[in-house]
Structure formats: structure tokens, C-alpha cells
Short mmCIF file of C-alpha atoms and ligand atoms in Angstrom, two decimals:
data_model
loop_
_atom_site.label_atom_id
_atom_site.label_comp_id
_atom_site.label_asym_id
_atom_site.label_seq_id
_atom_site.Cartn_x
_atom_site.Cartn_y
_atom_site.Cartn_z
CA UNK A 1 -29.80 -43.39 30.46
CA UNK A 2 -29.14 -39.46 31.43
CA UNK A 3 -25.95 -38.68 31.61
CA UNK A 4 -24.32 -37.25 34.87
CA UNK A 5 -23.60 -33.71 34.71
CA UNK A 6 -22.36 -30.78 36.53
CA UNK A 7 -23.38 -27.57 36.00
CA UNK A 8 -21.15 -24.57 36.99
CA UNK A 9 -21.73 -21.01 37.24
CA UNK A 10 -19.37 -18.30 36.63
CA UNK A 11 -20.31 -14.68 37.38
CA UNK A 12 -19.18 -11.48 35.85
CA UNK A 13 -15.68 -11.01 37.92
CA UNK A 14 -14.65 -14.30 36.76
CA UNK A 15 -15.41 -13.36 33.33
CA UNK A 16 -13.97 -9.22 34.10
CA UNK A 17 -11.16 -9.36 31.62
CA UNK A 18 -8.49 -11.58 29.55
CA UNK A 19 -6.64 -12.84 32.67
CA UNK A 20 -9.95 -13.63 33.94
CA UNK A 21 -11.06 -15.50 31.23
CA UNK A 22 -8.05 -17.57 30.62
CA UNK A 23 -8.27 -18.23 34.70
CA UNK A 24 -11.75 -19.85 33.98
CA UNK A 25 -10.39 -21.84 31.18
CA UNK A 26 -7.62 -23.00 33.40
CA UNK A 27 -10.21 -23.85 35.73
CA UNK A 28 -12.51 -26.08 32.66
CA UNK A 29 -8.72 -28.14 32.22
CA UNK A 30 -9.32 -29.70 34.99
CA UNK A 31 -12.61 -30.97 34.32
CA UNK A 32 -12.36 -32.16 30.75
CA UNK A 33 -13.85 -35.28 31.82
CA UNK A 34 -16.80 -34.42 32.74
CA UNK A 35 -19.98 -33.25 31.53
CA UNK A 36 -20.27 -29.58 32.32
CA UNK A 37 -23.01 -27.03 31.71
CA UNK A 38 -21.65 -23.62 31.64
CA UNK A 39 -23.47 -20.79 32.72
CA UNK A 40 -22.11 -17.51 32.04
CA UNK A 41 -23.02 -14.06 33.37
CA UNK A 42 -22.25 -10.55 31.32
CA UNK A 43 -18.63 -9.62 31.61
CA UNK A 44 -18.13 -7.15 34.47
CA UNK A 45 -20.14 -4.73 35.23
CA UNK A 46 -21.34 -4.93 31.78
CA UNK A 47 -25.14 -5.38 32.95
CA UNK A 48 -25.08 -1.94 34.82
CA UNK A 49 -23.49 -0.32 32.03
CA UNK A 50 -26.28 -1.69 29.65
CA UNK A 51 -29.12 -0.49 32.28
CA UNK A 52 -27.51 2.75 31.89
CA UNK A 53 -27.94 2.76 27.97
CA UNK A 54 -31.79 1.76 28.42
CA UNK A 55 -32.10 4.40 30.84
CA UNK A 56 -30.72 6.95 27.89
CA UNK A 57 -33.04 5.33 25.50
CA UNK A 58 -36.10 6.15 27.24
CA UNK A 59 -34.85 9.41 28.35
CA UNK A 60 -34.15 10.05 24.33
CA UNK A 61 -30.73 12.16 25.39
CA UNK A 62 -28.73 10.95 22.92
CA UNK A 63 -26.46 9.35 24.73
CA UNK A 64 -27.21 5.62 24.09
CA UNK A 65 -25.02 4.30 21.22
CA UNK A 66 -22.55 6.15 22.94
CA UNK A 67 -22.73 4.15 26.00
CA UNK A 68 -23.02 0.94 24.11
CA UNK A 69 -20.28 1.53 21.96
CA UNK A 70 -18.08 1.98 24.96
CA UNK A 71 -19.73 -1.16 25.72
CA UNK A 72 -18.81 -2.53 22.32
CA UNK A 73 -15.48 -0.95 22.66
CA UNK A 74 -14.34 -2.90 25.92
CA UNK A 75 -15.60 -6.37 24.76
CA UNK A 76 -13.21 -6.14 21.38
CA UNK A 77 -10.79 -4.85 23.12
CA UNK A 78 -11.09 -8.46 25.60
CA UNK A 79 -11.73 -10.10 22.38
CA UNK A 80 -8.41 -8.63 20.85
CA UNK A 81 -6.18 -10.29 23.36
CA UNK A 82 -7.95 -13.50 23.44
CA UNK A 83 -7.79 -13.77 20.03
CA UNK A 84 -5.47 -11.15 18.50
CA UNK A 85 -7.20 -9.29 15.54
CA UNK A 86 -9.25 -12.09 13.53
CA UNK A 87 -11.35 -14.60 14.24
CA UNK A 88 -14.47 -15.36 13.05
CA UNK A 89 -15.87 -15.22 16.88
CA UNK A 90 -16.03 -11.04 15.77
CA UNK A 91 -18.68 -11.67 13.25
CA UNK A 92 -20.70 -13.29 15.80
CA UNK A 93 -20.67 -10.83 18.79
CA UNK A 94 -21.04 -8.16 16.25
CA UNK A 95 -24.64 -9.43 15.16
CA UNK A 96 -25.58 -9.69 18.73
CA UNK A 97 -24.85 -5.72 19.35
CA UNK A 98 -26.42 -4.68 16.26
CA UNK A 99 -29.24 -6.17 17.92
CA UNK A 100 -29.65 -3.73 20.09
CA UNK A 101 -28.69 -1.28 17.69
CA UNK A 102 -31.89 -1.97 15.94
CA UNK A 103 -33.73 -1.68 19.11
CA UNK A 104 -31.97 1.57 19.76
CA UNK A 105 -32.88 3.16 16.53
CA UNK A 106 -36.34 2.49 17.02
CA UNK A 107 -39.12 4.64 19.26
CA UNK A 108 -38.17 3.72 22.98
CA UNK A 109 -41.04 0.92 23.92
CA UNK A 110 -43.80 2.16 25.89
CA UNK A 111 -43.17 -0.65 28.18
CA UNK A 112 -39.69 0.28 29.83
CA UNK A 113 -39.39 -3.11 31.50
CA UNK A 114 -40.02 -5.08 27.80
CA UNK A 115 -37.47 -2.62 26.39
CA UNK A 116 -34.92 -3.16 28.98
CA UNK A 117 -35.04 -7.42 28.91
CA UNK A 118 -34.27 -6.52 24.89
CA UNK A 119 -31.20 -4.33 25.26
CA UNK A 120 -29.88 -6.20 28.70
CA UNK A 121 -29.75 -10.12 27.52
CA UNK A 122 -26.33 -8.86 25.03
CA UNK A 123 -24.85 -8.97 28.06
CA UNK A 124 -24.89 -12.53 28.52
CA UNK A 125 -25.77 -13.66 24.86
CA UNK A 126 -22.12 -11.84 24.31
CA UNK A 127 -20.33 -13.12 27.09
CA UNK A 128 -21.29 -16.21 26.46
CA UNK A 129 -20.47 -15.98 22.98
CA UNK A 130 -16.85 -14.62 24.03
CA UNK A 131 -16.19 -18.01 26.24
CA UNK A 132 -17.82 -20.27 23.30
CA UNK A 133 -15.07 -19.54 20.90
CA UNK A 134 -12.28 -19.00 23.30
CA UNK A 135 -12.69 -21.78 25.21
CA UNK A 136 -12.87 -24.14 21.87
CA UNK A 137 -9.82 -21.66 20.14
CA UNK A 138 -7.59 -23.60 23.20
CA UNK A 139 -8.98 -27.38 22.97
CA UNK A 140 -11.64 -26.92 25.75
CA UNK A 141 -14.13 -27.96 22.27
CA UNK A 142 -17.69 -26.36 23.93
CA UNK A 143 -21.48 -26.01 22.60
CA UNK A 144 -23.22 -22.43 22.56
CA UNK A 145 -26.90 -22.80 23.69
CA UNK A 146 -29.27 -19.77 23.64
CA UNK A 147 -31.03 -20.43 27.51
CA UNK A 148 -34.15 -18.78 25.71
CA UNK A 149 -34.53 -22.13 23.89
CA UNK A 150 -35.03 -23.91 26.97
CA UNK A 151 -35.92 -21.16 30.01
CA UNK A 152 -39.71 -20.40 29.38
CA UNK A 153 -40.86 -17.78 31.68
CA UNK A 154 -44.27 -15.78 31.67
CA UNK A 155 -44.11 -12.29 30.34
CA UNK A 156 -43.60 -10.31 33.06
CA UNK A 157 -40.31 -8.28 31.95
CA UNK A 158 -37.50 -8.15 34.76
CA UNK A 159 -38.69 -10.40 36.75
CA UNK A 160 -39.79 -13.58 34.30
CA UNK A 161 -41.19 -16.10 36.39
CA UNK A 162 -40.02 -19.69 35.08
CA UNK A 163 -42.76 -22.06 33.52
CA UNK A 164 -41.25 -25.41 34.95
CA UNK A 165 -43.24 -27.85 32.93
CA UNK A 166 -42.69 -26.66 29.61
CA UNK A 167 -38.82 -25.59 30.62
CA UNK A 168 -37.74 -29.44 31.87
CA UNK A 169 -39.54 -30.40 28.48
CA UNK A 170 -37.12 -28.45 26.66
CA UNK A 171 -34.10 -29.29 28.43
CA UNK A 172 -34.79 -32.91 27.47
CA UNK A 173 -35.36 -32.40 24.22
CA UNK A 174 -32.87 -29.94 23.59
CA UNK A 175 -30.09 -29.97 26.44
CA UNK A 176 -30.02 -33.58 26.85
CA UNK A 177 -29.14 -34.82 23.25
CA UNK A 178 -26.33 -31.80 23.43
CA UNK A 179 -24.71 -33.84 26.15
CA UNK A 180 -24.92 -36.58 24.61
CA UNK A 181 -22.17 -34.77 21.96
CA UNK A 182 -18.72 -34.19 23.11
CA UNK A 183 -17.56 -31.41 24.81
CA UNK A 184 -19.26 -28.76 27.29
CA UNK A 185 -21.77 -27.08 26.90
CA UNK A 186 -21.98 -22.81 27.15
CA UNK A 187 -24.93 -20.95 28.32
CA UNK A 188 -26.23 -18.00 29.32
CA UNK A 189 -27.61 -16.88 32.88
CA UNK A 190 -30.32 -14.81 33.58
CA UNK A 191 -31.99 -14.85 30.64
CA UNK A 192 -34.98 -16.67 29.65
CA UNK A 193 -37.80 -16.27 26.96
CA UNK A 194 -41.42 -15.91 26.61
CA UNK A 195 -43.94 -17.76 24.39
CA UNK A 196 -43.96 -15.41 22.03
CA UNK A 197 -40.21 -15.67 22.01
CA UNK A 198 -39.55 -12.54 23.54
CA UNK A 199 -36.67 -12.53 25.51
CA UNK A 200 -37.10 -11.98 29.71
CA UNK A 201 -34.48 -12.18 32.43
CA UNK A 202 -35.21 -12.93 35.69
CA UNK A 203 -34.38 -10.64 38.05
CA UNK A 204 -30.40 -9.06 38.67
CA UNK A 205 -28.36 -11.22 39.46
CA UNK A 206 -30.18 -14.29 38.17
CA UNK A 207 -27.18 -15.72 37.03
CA UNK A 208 -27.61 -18.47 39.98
CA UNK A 209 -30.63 -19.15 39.54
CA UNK A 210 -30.01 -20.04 35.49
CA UNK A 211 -28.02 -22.49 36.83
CA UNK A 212 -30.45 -23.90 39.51
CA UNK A 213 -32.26 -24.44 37.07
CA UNK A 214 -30.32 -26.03 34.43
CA UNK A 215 -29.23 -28.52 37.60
CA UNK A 216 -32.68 -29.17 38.75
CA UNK A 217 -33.74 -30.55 34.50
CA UNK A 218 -30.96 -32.30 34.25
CA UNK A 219 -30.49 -33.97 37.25
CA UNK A 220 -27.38 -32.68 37.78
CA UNK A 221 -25.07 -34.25 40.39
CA UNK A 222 -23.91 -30.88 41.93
CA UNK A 223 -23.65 -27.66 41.05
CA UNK A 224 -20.76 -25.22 41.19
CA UNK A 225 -21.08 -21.07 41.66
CA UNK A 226 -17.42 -19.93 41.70
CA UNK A 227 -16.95 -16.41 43.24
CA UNK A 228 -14.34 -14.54 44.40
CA UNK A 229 -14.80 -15.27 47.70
CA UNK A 230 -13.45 -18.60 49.23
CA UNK A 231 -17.20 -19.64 50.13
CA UNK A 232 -20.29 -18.39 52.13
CA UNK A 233 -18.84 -16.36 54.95
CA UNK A 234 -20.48 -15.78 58.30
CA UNK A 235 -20.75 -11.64 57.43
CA UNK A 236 -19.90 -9.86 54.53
CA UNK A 237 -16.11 -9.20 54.79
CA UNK A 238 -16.01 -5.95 53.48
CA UNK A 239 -17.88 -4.86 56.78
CA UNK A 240 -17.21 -6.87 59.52
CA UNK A 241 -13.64 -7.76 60.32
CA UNK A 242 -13.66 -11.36 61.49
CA UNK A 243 -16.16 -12.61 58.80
CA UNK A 244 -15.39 -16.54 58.65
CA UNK A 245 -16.00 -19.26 56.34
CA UNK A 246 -18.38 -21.92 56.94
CA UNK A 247 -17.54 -25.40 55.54
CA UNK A 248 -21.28 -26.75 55.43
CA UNK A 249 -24.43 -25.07 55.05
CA UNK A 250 -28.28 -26.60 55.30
CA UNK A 251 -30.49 -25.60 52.24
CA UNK A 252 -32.63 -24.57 55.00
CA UNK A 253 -30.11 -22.26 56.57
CA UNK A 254 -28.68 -20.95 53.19
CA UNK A 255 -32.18 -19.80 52.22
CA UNK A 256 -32.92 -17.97 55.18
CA UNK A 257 -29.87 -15.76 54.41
CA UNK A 258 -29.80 -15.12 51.20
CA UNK A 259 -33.16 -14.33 51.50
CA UNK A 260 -32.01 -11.62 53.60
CA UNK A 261 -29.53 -10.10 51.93
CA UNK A 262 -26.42 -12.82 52.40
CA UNK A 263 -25.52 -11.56 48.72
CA UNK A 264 -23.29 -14.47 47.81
CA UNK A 265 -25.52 -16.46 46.41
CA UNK A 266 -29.26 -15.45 44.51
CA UNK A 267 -31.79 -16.36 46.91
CA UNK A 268 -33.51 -18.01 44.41
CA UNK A 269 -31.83 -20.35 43.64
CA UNK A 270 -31.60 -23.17 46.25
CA UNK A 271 -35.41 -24.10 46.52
CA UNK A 272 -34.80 -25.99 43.04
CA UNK A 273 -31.58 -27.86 44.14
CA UNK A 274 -33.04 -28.82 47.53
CA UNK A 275 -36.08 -30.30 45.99
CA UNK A 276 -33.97 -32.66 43.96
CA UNK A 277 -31.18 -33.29 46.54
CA UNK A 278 -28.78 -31.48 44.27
CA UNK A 279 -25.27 -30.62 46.76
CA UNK A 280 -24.52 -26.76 46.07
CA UNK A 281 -20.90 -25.71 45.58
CA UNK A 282 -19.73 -22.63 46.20
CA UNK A 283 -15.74 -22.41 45.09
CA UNK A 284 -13.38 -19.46 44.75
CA UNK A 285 -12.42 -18.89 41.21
CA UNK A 286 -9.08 -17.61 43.17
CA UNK A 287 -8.25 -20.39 44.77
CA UNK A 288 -9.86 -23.70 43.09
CA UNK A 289 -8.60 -26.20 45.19
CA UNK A 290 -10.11 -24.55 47.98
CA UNK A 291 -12.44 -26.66 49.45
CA UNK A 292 -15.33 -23.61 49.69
CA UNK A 293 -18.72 -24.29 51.30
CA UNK A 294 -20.91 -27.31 50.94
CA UNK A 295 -24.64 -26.83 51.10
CA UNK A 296 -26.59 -29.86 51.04
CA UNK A 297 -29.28 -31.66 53.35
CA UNK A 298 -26.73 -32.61 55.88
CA UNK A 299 -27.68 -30.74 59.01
CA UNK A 300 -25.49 -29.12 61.39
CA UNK A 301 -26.03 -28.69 64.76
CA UNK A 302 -24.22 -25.92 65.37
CA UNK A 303 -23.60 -22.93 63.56
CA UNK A 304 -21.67 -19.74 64.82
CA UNK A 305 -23.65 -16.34 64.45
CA UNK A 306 -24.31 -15.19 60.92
CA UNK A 307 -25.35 -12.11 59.52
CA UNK A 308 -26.89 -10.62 56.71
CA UNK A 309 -27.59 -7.07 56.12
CA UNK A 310 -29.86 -5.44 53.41
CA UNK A 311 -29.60 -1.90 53.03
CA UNK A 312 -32.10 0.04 51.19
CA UNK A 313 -35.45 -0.50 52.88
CA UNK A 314 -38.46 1.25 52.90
CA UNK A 315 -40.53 1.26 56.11
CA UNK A 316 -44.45 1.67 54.87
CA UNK A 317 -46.50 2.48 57.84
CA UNK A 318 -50.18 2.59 57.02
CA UNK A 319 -52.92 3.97 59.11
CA UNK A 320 -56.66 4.10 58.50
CA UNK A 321 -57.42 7.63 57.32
CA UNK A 322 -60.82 7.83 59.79
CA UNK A 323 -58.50 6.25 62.83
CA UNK A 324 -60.75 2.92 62.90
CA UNK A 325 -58.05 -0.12 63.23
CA UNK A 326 -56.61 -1.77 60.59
CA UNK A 327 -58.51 -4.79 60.71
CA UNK A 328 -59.12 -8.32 58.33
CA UNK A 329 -60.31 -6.49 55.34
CA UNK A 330 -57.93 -4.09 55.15
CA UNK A 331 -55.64 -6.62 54.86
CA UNK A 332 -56.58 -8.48 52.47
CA UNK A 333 -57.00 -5.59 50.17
CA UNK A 334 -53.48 -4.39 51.41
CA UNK A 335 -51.79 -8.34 50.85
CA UNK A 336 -53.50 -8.14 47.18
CA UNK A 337 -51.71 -5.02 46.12
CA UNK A 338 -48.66 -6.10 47.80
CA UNK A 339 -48.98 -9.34 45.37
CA UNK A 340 -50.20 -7.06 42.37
CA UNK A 341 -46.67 -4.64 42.94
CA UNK A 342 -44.94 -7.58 43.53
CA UNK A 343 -43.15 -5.92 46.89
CA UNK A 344 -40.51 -7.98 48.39
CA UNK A 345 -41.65 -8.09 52.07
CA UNK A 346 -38.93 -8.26 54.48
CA UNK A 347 -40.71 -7.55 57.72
CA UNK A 348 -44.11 -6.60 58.94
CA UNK A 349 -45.89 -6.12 61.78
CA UNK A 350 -49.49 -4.69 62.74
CA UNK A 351 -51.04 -2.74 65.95
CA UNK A 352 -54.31 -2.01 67.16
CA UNK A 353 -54.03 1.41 64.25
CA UNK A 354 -51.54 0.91 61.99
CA UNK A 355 -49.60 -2.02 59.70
CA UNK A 356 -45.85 -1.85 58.88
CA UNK A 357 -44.70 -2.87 56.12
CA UNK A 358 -40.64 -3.05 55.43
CA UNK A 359 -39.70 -4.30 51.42
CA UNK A 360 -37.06 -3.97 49.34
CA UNK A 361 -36.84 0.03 47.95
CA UNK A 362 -36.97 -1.06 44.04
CA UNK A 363 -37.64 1.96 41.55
CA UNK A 364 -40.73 4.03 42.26
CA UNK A 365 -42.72 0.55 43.60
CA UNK A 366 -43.23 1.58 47.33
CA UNK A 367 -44.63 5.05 46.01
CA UNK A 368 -46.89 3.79 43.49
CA UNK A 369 -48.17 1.29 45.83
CA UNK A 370 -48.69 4.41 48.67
CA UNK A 371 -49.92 6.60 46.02
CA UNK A 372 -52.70 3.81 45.14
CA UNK A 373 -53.79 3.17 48.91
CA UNK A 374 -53.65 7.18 49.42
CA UNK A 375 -57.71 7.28 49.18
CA UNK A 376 -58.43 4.85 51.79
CA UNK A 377 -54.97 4.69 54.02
CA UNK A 378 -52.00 7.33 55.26
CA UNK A 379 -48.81 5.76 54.81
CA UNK A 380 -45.62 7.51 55.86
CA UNK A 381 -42.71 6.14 54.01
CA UNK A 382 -39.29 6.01 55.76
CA UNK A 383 -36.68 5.53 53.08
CA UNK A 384 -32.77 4.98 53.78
CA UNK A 385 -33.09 2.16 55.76
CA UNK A 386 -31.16 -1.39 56.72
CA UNK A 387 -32.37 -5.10 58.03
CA UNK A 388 -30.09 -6.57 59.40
CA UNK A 389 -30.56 -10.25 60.12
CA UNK A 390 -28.78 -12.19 62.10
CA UNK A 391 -29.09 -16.36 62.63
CA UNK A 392 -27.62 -18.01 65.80
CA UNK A 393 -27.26 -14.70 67.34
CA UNK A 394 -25.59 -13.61 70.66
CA UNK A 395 -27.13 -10.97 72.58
CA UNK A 396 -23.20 -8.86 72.77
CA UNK A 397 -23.28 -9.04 68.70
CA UNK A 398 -26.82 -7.74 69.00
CA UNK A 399 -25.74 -4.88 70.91
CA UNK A 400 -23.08 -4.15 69.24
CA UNK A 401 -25.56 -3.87 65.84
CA UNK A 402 -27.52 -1.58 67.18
CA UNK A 403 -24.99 0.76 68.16
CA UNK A 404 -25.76 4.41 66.65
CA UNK A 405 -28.64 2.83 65.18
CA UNK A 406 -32.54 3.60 65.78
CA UNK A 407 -34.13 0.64 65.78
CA UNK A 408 -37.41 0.72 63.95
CA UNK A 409 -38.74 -2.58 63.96
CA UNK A 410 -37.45 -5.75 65.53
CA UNK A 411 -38.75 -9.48 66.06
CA UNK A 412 -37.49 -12.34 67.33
CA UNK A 413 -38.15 -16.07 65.30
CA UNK A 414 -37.86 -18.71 67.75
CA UNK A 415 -34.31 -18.65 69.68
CA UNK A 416 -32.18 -18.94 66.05
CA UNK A 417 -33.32 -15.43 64.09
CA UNK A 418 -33.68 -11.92 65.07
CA UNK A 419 -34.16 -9.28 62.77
CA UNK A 420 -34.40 -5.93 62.87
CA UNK A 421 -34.81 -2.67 60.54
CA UNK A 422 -32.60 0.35 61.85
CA UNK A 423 -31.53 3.75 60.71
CA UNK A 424 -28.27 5.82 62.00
CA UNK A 425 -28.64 7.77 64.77
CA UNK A 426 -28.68 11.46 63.20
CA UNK A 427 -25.69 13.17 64.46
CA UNK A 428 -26.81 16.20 66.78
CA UNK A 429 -24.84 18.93 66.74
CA UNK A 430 -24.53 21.74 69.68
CA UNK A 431 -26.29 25.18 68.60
CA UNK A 432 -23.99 28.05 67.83
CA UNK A 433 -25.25 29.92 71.12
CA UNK A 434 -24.28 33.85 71.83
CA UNK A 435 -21.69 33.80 74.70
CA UNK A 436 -22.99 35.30 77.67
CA UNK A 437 -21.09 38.64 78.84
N1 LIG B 1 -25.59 -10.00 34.61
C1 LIG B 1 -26.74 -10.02 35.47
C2 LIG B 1 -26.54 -9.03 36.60
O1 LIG B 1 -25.48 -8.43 36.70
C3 LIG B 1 -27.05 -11.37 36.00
C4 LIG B 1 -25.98 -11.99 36.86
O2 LIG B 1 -24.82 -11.61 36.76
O3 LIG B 1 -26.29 -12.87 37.67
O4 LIG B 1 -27.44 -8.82 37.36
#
């Protein structure tokens, strides 16, 4: 018979520094009962200081074993107070950097994506590494598994998509006997591999999503993400004032948000766990008695306004070049290339002459995708931009959204969603005129 297991997900705050750490072990005490799979993220912001070397790589300025030795630097310097000046748990986060010091002394890859999965998984493979041998140094006796054993994805770098046959295969034949042995098991989010065994990570912030699908093999019984928040608020608190906590959440409801840009949670991530039932957690690492928010199946029938807002949009509008309207074909060939750039589509909406497009503003990918439509279509691109969902809405919050905003696209979705994509009014200042005599 499986055994019942909880999987829990700590992200890089949790994981920022000694106190930190030692908070998440305090945490683990209290479950030393259970079965628990462990999935790490990269201390810190230790992933954007490791985009940040790749970005030096492939620029060839020098500066990239500076950057990761800073890198290097901060993680001994955890290491040190965790475990003073020797432990064998050195050796091993050592051979994980030189890693990437291989990788750095190399040619940067012509394939900057490939190159950056291969410098970016230390992050986690570290981390994890880090909590491993702590976490056993203090009786909390734990298991280190490399998630590229069991996460198969399919080569595309950054953005591995998972291969869900082969990966519950894995888990059962490598994950479930672990259980079976005592003491937790620690893990890696994020990070997944290919066939060939290369490594791929699935997309920032994909920590959640590691553990979604950890829970959804295993059959987990619930699934924990503890953040520094007490739970899924209503707004993000650092903008709107009287942000609330919500004690229950639908699957339904939580993927519409996060979708959207509710950032508390990877939008990925509940699709898995609502196919299998699987409650959702989400717990402050702050406050762990805290009874944070419950997502599940349940239902409920009334939910105050919440909103989610996305900044950095791109509006694409795209207009025949010979003024003809933008009809069926042109679609299709449009929806292709959207698939083939893989654009994150936010919004759309098409007139008689011309099809909007709002998506996500990642890297160059709206302006290769205009650049490649340039011969049949004119597309004016309108960067800078925010959508700004909001569920449950009142019309006075709605009003008060817009304010000093222009709003370029809106749409209502039944009488629950309406979203819109705005910019800030540009502020218009009086002309220094001569004064009259
Ligand atoms: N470390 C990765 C990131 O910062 C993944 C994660 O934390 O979820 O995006």
C-alpha cells in the first residue's frame, strides 16, 4: 500500500539566510511524524543573481565567475553559521558550483536558453543540498533526491514542459521506495530533466509547480506552499491598503487568478492537484499556526472582490497591410505563431480591421513575433502596460482602477470577471507661454 504523504514547498525567503533556515527546521519538528516531501527553491534571490551570471557569459564581459563567486561567497558564508567551519556538506556544494564552473570556462552555448537551464538549476541543486545536511546535522534525518531523476520534461529550455507518463513512472519507482525509508525526503523545485539527461526548469518560479507535481504521483494527501504571507489575499498588500485574507479558495477560482497575475502562488500548479482532489495549503512560514488559506473543491458562494494585477504587457495590434479585414485565415496563421512563440495571451479581441493581442512582455518574444508577421500584417506594439483583473467586482472598485489610467482594452466575463489592460494617464504639463505685455 502507498504511503500517505505530504508534500511541502518552501520558497527562496524561507530559505534567505541562517535564521531562515533554522525557522524551516523548526517548522519540519513539528511534523516528524509524517511523511514529507520537501521541495526547495534557490536561496534568495539566488536565481536572479545566477540569470545575471548567464547573461555575462553570453555577453563574454568577464564578469561571470565574478558574479558566481559572490554567489559562492554568500552560500558559505550561510553554510558557515549552520555548520561552523567543517562539515563534509562543503565538499558537496562545492562540486555542484564547479559545475558551472566548467560550463563557464567553456564557449557560451549557441543556444542561450540550453545554457541558462545549465548554470540556473545550482540554485536549487545547492539549496537543496544546504537543507539536506542541515536538517539531518539537527535530528530532522532527510533523503536528497535530484528532481531530474524523476521530472521528465521535453527539451524546450526555460520552459520544460513535463512528460506525465514517464514522470509518475519514475516517482514510483524511485520516490516511492524512498518513503518507504525513514525520514523526509529533500528535493529540488523547478528543475526537471530531459531524455538525454539534460537538465530543464520549468519556467521562474516553478518552484510550485515541482511540488504539484510531486503531490499529484504520489497521491499526496495535501500539499503545503509556505510564504511569507499569511495566505492568498484578496489584492496584493504592498498596493492596496485593505488587502484581506481569504480562508477558502475553489481550484476554479484560484486558477483564474493566478493566471492573472495573483503572484502568490505559480499558476501552474493547481490543474494537477485539482485533478486528483489534492487540498492546497498555503501557510505563512511567519506564523505556522496560522490557519492560511484552504483551496480545495469546496465551493463558496460568496467571495468579496479580488484583484490581480500584471504589469508588463504588450498590446499587439495587427492590421492587414492592404486594409482588407482580418478575417479566418489570418487567424489561423496568426494563432499558429502565437503557439510556435509560445506568447502568453492575456486578452484579445478582433474588429472588422484589426486583432489585438495583449501577452506577457517576455525578452524580445513580442518583437520577433511582429518582426515575422511584418510582410503580411502592421502591428503597432504598445509596451509598458498593466491588466488588471478583478473577480467579484464592484462597479466603485472599478472606478476607482481606472483612475489616471487609459483604458486600452476591457471585457466583461459573465457578471464575476472584468478585465482590463490600462496605461497611466501621461501627465500634461502647461506650455511655458511668453506673458503678454
Ligand atoms: N528559484 C526559481 C525562481 O526564483 C524557482 C522558484 O523559486 O520557484 O524563479
Amino acid at each position: 500500500m502507498k504511503q500517505t504523504v505530504k508534500v511541502f514547498k518552501f520558497g527562496g525567503a524561507s530559505l534567505k539566510d541562517p535564521t531562515a533556515i533554522k525557522n524551516v527546521a523548526g517548522i519540519l519538528q513539528s511534523y516528524k511524524k509524517e511523511k514529507l516531501v520537501i521541495v526547495v527553491s534557490a536561496m534568495g534571490k539566488t536565481t536572479n543573481a545566477l540569470e545575471k551570471v548567464v547573461e555575462a557569459h553570453a555577453a563574454r564581459n568577464g564578469k561571470a565567475f565574478e558574479i558566481l563567486n559572490e554567489i559562492k561567497a554568500q552560500h558559505y558564508q550561510i553554510m558557515e553559521e549552520l555548520f561552523g567551519k567543517e562539515d563534509e556538506a562543503y565538499a558537496v556544494v562545492n562540486d555542484a558550483f564547479v559545475e558551472v564552473e566548467w560550463v563557464l570556462e567553456e564557449e557560451p552555448h549557441e543556444n542561450y536558453d540550453y545554457m541558462y537551464d545549465q548554470i540556473v538549476c545550482v540554485g536549487e541543486l545547492v539549496s537543496s543540498k544546504i537543507a539536506h545536511a542541515y536538517f539531518t546535522k539537527i535530528g530532522l534525518p532527510t533523503q536528497w533526491l535530484d528532481a531530474r531523476d524523476v521530472i521528465l520534461t521535453d527539451d524546450i529550455f526555460r520552459e520544460g514542459w513535463v512528460q506525465w507518463e514517464e514522470t509518475m513512472d519514475r516517482a514510483e519507482r524511485i520516490v516511492v521506495p524512498m518513503l518507504a525509508e525513514p525520514g523526509f525526503i529533500v528535493t529540488q523545485g523547478f528543475i526537471g530533466s530531459t531524455t538525454e539527461n539534460f537538465t530543464t526548469t520549468l519556467g521562474r518560479e516553478g518552484s510550485d509547480y515541482t511540488a504539484a507535481i510531486f503531490s499529484f504521483c504520489l497521491d499526496a494527501q495535501d500539499m503545503t506552499i509556505w510564504k511569507d504571507v499569511p495566505g492568498v489575499l484578496t489584492a496584493d498588500p504592498r498596493v492596496f491598503e485593505n488587502a484581506t485574507k481569504l480562508d477558502r479558495l475553489s481550484y476554479k477560482e484560484a486558477i483564474e487568478m493566478t493566471y492573472y497575475g495573483a503572484k502568490v502562488i505559480h499558476p501552474k500548479t493547481i490543474k494537477p492537484l485539482q485533478n486528483k482532489s489534492i487540498p492546497l495549503l498555503v501557510k505563512s512560514f511567519i506564523n505556522p499556526e496560522g490557519e492560511g488559506t484552504l483551496i480545495s473543491n469546496e465551493v463558496e458562494d460568496a467571495y468579496p472582490p479580488i484583484v490581480a494585477l500584471e504589469p508588463n504587457q504588450v498590446l499587439l495590434q495587427i492590421s492587414t497591410r492592404d486594409f482588407s479585414f482580418v478575417a479566418e485565415h489570418h487567424i489561423s496563421y496568426l494563432f499558429n505563431l502565437v503557439a510556435e512563440f509560445r506568447l502568453q495571451v492575456n486578452m484579445m479581441q478582433n474588429s472588422a480591421i484589426s486583432f489585438s493581442l495583449c501577452v506577457n512582455d517576455v525578452d524580445d518574444k513580442a518583437d520577433r513575433f511582429a518582426a515575422r508577421i511584418s510582410d503580411k500584417f502592421k502591428v503597432m506594439l504598445d509596451r509598458g502596460l498593466e491588466l488588471i483583473t478583478v473577480r467579484h467586482y464592484q462597479e466603485d472598485l472599478l472606478n476607482n482602477l481606472r483612475r489616471g489610467k487609459i483604458v486600452l482594452l476591457e471585457e466583461r466575463i459573465k457578471d464575476t470577471t472584468v478585465q482590463m489592460v490600462v496605461k497611466d494617464v501621461p501627465v500634461m504639463r502647461r506650455r511655458q507661454t511668453a506673458q503678454p505685455n
